[in-house]
Coordinates of C-alpha atoms in Angstrom, one line a residue:
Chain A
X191 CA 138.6 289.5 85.2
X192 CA 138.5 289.2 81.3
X193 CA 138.7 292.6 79.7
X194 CA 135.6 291.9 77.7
X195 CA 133.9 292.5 81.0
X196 CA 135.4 295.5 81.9
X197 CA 134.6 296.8 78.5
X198 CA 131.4 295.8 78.9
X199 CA 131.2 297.2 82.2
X200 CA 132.2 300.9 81.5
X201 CA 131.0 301.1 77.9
X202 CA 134.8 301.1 76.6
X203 CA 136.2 301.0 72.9
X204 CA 139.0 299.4 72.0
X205 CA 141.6 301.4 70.2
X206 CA 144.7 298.6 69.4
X207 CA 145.5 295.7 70.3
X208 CA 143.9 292.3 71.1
X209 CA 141.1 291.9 73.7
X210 CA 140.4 288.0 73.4
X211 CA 141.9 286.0 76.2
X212 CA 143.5 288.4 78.0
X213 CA 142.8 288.6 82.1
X214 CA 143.7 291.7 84.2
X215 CA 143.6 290.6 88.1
X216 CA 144.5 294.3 89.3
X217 CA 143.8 298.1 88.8
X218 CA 145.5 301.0 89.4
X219 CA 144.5 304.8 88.9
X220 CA 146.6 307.7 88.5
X221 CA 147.5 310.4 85.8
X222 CA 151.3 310.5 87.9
X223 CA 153.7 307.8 86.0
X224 CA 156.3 307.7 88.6
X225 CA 153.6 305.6 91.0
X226 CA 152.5 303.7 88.2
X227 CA 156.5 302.8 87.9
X228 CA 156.6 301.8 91.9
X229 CA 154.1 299.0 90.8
X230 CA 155.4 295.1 90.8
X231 CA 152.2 293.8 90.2
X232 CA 151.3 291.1 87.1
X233 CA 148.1 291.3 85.1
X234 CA 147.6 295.2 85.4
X235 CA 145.3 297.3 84.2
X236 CA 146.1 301.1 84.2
X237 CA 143.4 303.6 84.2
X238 CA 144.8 307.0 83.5
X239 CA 143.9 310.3 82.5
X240 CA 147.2 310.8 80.8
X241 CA 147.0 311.0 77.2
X242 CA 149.9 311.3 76.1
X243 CA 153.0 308.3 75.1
X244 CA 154.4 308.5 78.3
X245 CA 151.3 306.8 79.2
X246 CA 152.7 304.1 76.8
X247 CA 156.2 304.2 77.6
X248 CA 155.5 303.7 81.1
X249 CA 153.5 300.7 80.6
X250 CA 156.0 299.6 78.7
X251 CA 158.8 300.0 81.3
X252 CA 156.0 298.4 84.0
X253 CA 155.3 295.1 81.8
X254 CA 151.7 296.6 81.4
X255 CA 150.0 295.9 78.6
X256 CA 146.3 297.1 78.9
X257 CA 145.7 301.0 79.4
X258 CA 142.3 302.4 79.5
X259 CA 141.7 306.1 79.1
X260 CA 139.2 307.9 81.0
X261 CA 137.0 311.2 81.1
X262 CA 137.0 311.2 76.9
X263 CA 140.4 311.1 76.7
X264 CA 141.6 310.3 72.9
X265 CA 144.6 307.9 72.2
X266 CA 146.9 310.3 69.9
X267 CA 148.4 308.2 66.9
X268 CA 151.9 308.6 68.6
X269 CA 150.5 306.3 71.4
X270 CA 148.9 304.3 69.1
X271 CA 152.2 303.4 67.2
X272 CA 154.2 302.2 70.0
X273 CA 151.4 301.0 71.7
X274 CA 150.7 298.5 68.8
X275 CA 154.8 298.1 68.5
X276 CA 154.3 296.4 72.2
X277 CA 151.3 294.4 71.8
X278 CA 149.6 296.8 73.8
X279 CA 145.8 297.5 74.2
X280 CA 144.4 300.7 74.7
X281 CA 140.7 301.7 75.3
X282 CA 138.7 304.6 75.5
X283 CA 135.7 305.3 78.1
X284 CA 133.8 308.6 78.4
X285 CA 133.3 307.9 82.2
X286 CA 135.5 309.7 84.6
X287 CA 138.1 307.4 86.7
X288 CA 136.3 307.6 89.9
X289 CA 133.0 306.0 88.1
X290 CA 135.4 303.6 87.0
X291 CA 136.9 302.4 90.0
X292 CA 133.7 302.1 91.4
X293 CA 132.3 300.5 88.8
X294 CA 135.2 297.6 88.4
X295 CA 135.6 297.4 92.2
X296 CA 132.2 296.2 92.6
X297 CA 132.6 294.0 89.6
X298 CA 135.5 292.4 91.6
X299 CA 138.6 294.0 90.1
X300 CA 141.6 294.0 93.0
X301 CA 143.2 297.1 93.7
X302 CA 147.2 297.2 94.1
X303 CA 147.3 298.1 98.1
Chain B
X286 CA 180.4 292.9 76.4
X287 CA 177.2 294.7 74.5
X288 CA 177.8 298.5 74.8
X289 CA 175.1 300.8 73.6
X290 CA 174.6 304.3 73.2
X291 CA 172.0 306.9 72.5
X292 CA 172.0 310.7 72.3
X293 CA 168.7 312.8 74.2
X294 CA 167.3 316.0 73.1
X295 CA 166.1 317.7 76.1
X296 CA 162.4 319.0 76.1
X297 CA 161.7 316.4 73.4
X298 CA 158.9 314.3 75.3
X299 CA 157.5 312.5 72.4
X300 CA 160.9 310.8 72.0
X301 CA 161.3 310.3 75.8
X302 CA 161.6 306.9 76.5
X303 CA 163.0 305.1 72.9
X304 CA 166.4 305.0 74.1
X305 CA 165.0 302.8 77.5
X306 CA 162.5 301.1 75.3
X307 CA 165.8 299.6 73.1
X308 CA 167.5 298.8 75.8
X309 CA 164.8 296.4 77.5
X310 CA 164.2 295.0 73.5
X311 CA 168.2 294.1 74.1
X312 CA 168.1 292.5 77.4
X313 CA 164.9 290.4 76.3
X314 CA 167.3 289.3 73.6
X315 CA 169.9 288.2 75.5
X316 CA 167.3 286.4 78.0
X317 CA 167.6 288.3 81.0
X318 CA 165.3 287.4 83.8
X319 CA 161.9 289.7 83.4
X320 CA 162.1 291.2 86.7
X321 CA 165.2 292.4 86.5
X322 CA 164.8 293.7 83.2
X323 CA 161.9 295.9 84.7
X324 CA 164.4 297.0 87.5
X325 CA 166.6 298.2 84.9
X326 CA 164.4 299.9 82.3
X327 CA 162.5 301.8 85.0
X328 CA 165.6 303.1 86.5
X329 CA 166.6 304.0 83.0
X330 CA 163.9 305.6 81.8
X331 CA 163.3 308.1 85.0
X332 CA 167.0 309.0 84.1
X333 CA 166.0 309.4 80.2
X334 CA 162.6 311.6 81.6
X335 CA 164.9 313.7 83.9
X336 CA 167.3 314.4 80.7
X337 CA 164.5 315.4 78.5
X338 CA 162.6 317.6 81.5
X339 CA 165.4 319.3 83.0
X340 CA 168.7 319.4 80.5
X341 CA 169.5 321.0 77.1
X342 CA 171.0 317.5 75.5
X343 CA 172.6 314.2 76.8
X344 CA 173.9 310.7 76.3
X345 CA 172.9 307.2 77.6
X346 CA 175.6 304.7 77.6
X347 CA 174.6 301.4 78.4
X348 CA 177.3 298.1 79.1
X349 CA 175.7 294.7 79.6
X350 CA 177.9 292.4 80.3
X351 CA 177.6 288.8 81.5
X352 CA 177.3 290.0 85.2
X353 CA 175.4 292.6 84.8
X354 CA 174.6 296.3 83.9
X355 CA 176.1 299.5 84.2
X356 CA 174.4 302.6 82.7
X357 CA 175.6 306.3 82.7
X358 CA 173.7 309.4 81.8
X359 CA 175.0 312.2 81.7
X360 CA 173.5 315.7 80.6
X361 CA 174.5 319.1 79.7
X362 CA 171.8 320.8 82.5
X363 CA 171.6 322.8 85.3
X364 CA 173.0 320.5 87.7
X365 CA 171.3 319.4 90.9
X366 CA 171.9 322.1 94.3
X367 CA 171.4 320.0 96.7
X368 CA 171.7 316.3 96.0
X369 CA 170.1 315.0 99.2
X370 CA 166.9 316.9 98.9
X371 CA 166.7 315.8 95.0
X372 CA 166.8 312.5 96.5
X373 CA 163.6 313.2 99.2
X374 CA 160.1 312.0 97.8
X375 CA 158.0 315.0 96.9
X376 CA 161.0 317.2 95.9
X377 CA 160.7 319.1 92.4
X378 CA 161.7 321.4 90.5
X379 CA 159.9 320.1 87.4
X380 CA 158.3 322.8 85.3
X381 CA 154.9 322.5 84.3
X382 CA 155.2 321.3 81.1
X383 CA 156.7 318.4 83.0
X384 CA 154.1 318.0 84.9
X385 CA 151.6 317.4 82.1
X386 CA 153.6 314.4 80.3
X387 CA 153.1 312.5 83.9
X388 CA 156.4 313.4 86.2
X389 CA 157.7 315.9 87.9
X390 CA 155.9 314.7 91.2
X391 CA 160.1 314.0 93.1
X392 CA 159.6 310.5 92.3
X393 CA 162.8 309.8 90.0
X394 CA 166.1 309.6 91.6
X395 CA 164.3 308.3 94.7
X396 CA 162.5 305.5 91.7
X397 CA 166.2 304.9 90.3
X398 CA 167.7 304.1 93.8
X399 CA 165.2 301.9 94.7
X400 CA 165.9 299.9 91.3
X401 CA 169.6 299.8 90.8
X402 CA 172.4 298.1 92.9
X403 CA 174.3 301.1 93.4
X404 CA 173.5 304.4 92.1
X405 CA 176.5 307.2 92.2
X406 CA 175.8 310.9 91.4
X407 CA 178.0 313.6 90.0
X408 CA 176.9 317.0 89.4
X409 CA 177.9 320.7 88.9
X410 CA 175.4 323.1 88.9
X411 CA 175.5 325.1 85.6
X412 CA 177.0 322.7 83.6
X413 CA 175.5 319.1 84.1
X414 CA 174.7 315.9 86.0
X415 CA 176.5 312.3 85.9
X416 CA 174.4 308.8 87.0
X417 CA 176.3 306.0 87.1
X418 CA 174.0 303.1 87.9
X419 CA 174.7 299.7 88.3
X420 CA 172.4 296.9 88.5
X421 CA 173.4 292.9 88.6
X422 CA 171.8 289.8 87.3

């Protein structure tokens, strides 16, 4: 899935990084970064409740680049910096992550497991 | 032989995580393979979380040589009790503050096993804990 559609699809904005031609394949929700860091999975996109740069840090460790922020969540500029340091991209959706994971489920978004 | 080393504040969480983030900038450097690069850096960064969540101060020391990688961090903390419960799935005793930055769910040492090649612990409750984790290429 191109991540213009799943900013399309749950009204996201972009915070850093660069959107164009970049594919997720797979999604993955939790606020808890140790199971984000069980995950071996390419083309990720974490959807997270955490605001905070472990959020960042751990999808750095995970070879995640794309983080999207749910229930109004703000990126803090700590984030930010290293997010942008890693070529990261971070967005912002005032939906909470269950509407989320419906909504990019449906749209044909894989889960993990 | 590349030998790095970093000193951790404990209860500093918005540094948590540089010291594993320079180490994975080094091993792209010297071309390791990506996968095992992620094996390392998440074992290394649960250890740098645990510092930070549960000890006063510590040290990362980090050897990579041609074979392969050997990190040890050790802190000044309250040791571990019981060393095979620490090592169970679900077991905590992360405060809450810990909770909040995203850990603190028993995940870590069981993470770092699963990770490393061989992972050796030494600890003394009161004064500190010793990882010694080795991972090949």
């Amino acid at each position: 899935m191109k991540l213009e559609q799943v900013i399309e699809i749950v009204n996201a904005k972009v915070i850093c990084g660069s959107v164009k031609a970049n594919n997720i394949e797979r999604g993955f929700c939790s606020d808890l970064m140790s199971d984000v860091l069980t995950i071996d999975t390419d083309k990720l996109l974490i959807i997270t409740g955490l605001a905070n740069v472990q959020a960042i840090r751990t999808a750095e460790m995970a070879d995640v680049n794309c983080i999207l922020l749910v229930r109004n969540k703000k990126a803090t500029a700590d984030m930010i910096k290293v997010a942008e340091e890693n070529n990261m991209i971070i967005m912002e959706t005032s939906f909470s992550m269950f509407h989320v994971a419906g909504k990019l489920y449906e749209a044909g978004l894989k889960p993990v497991y | 032989m590349i030998k790095l080393n970093y000193t951790i504040e404990g209860g500093d969480f918005s540094r948590a995580g540089y010291a594993s983030s320079q180490v994975k900038k080094n091993l792209k450097q010297l071309g390791v393979d990506q996968k095992i690069i992620k094996n390392i850096v998440v074992a290394l960064y649960e250890a740098e979380v645990n510092i930070v969540a549960h000890a006063q101060k510590g040290n990362i020391e980090v050897l990579i040589s041609p074979t392969g990688v050997k990190m040890i961090v050790s802190d000044q903390g309250p040791g571990i009790v019981d060393v095979g419960q620490a090592m169970q799935v679900g077991f905590s005793t992360a405060s809450e503050k810990v909770r909040q930055m995203g850990f603190g769910a028993g995940m870590g040492l069981p993470n770092i096993k699963r990770n490393v090649d061989r992972l050796d612990i030494e600890t003394k409750v009161g004064k500190g804990t010793t990882l010694t984790m080795i991972k090949d290429f």
